[in-house]
Coordinates of C-alpha atoms in Angstrom, one line a residue:
X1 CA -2.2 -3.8 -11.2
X2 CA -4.5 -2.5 -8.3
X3 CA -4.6 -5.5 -5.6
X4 CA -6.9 -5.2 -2.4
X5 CA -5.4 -7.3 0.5
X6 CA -8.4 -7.6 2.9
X7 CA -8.3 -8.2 6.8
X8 CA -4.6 -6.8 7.7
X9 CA -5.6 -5.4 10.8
X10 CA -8.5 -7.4 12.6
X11 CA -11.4 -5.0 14.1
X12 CA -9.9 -5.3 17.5
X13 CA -6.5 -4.0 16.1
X14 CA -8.6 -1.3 14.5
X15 CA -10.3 0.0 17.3
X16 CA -6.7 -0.3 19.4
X17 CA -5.0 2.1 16.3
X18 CA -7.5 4.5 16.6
X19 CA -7.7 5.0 20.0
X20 CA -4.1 5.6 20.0
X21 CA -4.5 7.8 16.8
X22 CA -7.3 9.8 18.2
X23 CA -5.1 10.7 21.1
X24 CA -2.3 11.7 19.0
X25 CA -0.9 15.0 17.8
X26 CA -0.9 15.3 14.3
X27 CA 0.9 18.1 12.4
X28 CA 0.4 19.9 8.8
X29 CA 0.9 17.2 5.8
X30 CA 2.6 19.4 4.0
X31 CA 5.7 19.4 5.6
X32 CA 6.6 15.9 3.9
X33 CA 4.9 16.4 0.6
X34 CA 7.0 17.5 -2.7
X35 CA 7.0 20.5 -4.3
X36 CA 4.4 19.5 -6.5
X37 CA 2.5 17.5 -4.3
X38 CA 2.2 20.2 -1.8
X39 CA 0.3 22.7 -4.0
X40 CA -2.6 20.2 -3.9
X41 CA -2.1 18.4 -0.3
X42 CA -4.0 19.7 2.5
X43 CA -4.9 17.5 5.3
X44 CA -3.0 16.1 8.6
X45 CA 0.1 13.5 9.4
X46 CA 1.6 11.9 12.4
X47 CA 5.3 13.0 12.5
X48 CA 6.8 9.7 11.0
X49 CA 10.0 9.9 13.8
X50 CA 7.3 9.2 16.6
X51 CA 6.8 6.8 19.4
X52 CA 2.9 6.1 17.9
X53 CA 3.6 6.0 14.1
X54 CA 6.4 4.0 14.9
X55 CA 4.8 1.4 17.0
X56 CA 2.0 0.9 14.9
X57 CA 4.3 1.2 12.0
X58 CA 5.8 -2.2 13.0
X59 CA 2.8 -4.0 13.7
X60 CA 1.7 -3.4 10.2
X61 CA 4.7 -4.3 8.7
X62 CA 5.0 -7.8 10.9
X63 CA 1.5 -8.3 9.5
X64 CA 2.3 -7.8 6.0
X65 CA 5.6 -10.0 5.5
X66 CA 3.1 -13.0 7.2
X67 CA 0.3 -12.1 4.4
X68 CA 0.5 -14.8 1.5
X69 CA -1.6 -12.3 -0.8
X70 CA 0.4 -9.6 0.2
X71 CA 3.7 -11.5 -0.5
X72 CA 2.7 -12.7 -3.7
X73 CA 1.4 -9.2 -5.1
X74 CA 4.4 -6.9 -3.8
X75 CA 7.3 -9.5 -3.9
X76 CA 8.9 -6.7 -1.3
X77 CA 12.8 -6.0 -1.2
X78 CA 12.4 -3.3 1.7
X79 CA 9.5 -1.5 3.1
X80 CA 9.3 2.0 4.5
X81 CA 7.8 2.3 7.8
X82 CA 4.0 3.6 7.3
X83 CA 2.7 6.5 7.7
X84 CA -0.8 8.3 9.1
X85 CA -2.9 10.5 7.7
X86 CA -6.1 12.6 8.7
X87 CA -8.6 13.8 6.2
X88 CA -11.5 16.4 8.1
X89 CA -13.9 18.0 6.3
X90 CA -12.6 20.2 3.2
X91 CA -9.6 17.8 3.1
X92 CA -8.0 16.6 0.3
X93 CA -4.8 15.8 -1.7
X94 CA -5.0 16.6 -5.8
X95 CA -3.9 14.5 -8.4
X96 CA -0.3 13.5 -7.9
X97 CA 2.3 11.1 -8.4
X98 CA 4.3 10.0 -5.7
X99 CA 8.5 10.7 -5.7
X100 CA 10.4 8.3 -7.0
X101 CA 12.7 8.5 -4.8
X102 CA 11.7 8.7 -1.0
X103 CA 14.2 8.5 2.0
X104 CA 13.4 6.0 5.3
X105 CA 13.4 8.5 8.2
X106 CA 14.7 6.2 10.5
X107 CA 17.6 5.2 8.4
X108 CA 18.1 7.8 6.0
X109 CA 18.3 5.1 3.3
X110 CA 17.2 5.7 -0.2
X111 CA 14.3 3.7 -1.5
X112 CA 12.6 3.8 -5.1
X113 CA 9.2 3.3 -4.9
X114 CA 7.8 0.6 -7.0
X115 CA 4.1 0.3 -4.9
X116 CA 2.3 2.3 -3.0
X117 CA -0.2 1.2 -0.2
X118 CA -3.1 2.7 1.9
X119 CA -4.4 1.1 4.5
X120 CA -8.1 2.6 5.7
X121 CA -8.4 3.1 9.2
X122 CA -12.2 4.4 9.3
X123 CA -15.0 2.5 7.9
X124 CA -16.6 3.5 4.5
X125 CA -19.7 5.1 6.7
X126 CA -17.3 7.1 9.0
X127 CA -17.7 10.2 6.4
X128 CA -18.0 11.1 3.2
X129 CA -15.8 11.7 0.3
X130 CA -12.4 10.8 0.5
X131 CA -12.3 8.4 -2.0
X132 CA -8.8 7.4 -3.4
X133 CA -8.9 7.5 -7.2
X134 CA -6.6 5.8 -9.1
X135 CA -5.8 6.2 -12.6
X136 CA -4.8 3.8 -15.0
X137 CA -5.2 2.1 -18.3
X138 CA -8.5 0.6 -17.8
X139 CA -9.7 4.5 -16.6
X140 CA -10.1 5.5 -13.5
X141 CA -10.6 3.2 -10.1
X142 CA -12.1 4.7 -7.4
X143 CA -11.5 2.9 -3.6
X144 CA -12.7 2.9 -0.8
X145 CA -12.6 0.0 1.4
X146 CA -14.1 -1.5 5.3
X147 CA -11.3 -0.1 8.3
X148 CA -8.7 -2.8 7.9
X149 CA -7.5 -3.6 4.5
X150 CA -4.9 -2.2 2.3
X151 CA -5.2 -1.7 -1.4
X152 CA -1.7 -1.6 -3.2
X153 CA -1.0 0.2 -6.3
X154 CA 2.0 1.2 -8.8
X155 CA 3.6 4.3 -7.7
X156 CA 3.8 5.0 -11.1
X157 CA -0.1 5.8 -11.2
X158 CA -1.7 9.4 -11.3
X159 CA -3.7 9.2 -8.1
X160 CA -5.6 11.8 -5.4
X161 CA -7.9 11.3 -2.9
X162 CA -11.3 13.2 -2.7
X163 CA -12.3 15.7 -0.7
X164 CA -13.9 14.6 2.6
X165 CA -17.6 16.3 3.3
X166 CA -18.5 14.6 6.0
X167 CA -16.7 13.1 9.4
X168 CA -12.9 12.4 8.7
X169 CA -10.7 9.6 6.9
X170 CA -7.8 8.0 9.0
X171 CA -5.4 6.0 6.8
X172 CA -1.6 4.7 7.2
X173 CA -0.1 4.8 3.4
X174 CA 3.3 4.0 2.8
X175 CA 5.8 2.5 0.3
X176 CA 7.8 -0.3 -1.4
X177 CA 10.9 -1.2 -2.9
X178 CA 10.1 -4.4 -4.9
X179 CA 12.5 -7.1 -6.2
X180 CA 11.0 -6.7 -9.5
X181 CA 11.2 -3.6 -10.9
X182 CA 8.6 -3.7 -13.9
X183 CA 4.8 -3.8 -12.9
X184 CA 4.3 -5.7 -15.9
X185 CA 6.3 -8.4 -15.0
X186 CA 5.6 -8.6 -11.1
X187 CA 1.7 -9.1 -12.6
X188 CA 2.7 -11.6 -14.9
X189 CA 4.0 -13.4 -11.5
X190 CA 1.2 -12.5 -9.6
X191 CA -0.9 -14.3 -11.5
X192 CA 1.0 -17.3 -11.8
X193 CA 1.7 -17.4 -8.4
X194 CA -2.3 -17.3 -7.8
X195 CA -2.9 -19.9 -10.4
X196 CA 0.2 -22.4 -8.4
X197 CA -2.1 -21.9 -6.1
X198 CA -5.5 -22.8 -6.9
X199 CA -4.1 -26.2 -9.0
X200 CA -2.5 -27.2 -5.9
X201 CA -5.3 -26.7 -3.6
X202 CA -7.3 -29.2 -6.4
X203 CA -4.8 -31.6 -6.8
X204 CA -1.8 -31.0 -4.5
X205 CA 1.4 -29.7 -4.2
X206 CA 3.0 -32.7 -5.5
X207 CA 1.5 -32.9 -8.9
X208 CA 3.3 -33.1 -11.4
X209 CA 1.8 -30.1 -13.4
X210 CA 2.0 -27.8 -10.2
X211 CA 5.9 -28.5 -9.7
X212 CA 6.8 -27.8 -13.2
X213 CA 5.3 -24.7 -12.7
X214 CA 6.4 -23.8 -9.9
X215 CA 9.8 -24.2 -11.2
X216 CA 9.0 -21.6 -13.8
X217 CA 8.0 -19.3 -11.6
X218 CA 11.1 -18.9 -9.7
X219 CA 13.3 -18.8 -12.9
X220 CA 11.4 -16.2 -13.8
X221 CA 12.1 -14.9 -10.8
X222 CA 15.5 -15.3 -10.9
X223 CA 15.4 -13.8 -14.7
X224 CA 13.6 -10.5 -13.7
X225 CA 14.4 -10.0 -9.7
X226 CA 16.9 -7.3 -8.8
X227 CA 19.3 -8.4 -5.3

């Protein structure tokens, strides 16, 4: 299940994060890739430990846990803090999968990720190429979306983003630990969730129809979520 969440940062939040990313050293990507992943990673990251990935960091994540969308997609356990990349010209990262297993640099905790997440910092005509290309079942989905929103994926998925060729791609991408494990299931609720709410918005939360499912979705829920 791919899943855009539009409008997480506002334009004015935007511009603010790249001021402060424009002004900030950024070191070799490499240094946090695997050792698969760094045979075909070659572009630029913020050191995840510092003051400016760390205080942008939190004002994405206090912007995602008040997204319904967001909420309903991801069902999140624990979130590590984002990240920032830089693609310039000649940039890229090759097909991949993500670790598994990826440790929170603030805490050292260990965290399986279930969903991945990039959130575009540069507009679609700020350069060209860097298109993230996800692979799934239905072939492959190519994304590239307006400086603000966030398109969420399964971590599961063979994925790389394209070489850039013109200007250069600014991006926070980071990770999740959902309470449901299984990507089937957390679609399954995904789209009951969504359909709660659209029957609810026609003929309120109190009918009888919309609390009965309702009450299906949370034991299913409770049937699938991991504490």
């Amino acid at each position: 299940m791919l899943i855009t969440i539009p409008g997480v940062l506002t334009r004015a939040e935007v511009s603010e994060f790249r001021r402060m990313l424009d002004a900030a050293d950024w070191d070799d990507g490499r240094t946090t890739a695997g050792a698969q992943s760094a045979a075909v990673k070659m572009n630029h990251q913020l050191p995840p430990t510092g003051d400016v990935a760390q205080t942008l960091g939190a004002r994405i994540i206090a912007g995602l846990t008040a997204n319904p969308l967001f909420l309903s997609a991801a069902l999140p356990a624990q979130i590590l803090p984002p990240m920032f990349n830089r693609y310039g010209v000649g940039e890229t990262f090759g097909l991949h999968v993500d670790n598994a297993i990826r440790v929170n640099p603030l805490t050292q905790e260990r965290l399986r990720t279930d969903l991945s997440m990039t959130l575009f910092l540069s507009d679609p005509d700020e350069y060209d190429g860097g298109e993230l290309e996800v692979e799934d079942h239905y072939g492959t989905q190519k994304v590239k979306l307006p400086a603000g929103d966030m398109v969420l994926y399964p971590s599961t998925s063979l994925h790389q983003v394209t070489p850039v060729t013109r200007g250069a791609r600014v991006s926070s991408f980071f990770w999740l630990q959902s309470m449901v494990r299984s990507n089937e299931y957390r679609t399954v609720l995904f789209d009951l969730d969504q359909t709660i709410q659209t029957l609810a918005g026609r003929a309120g939360a109190d009918d009888p129809e919309v609390v009965r499912l309702t009450g299906i979705y949370h034991n299913l829920i409770r049937i699938w979520a991991e504490t």
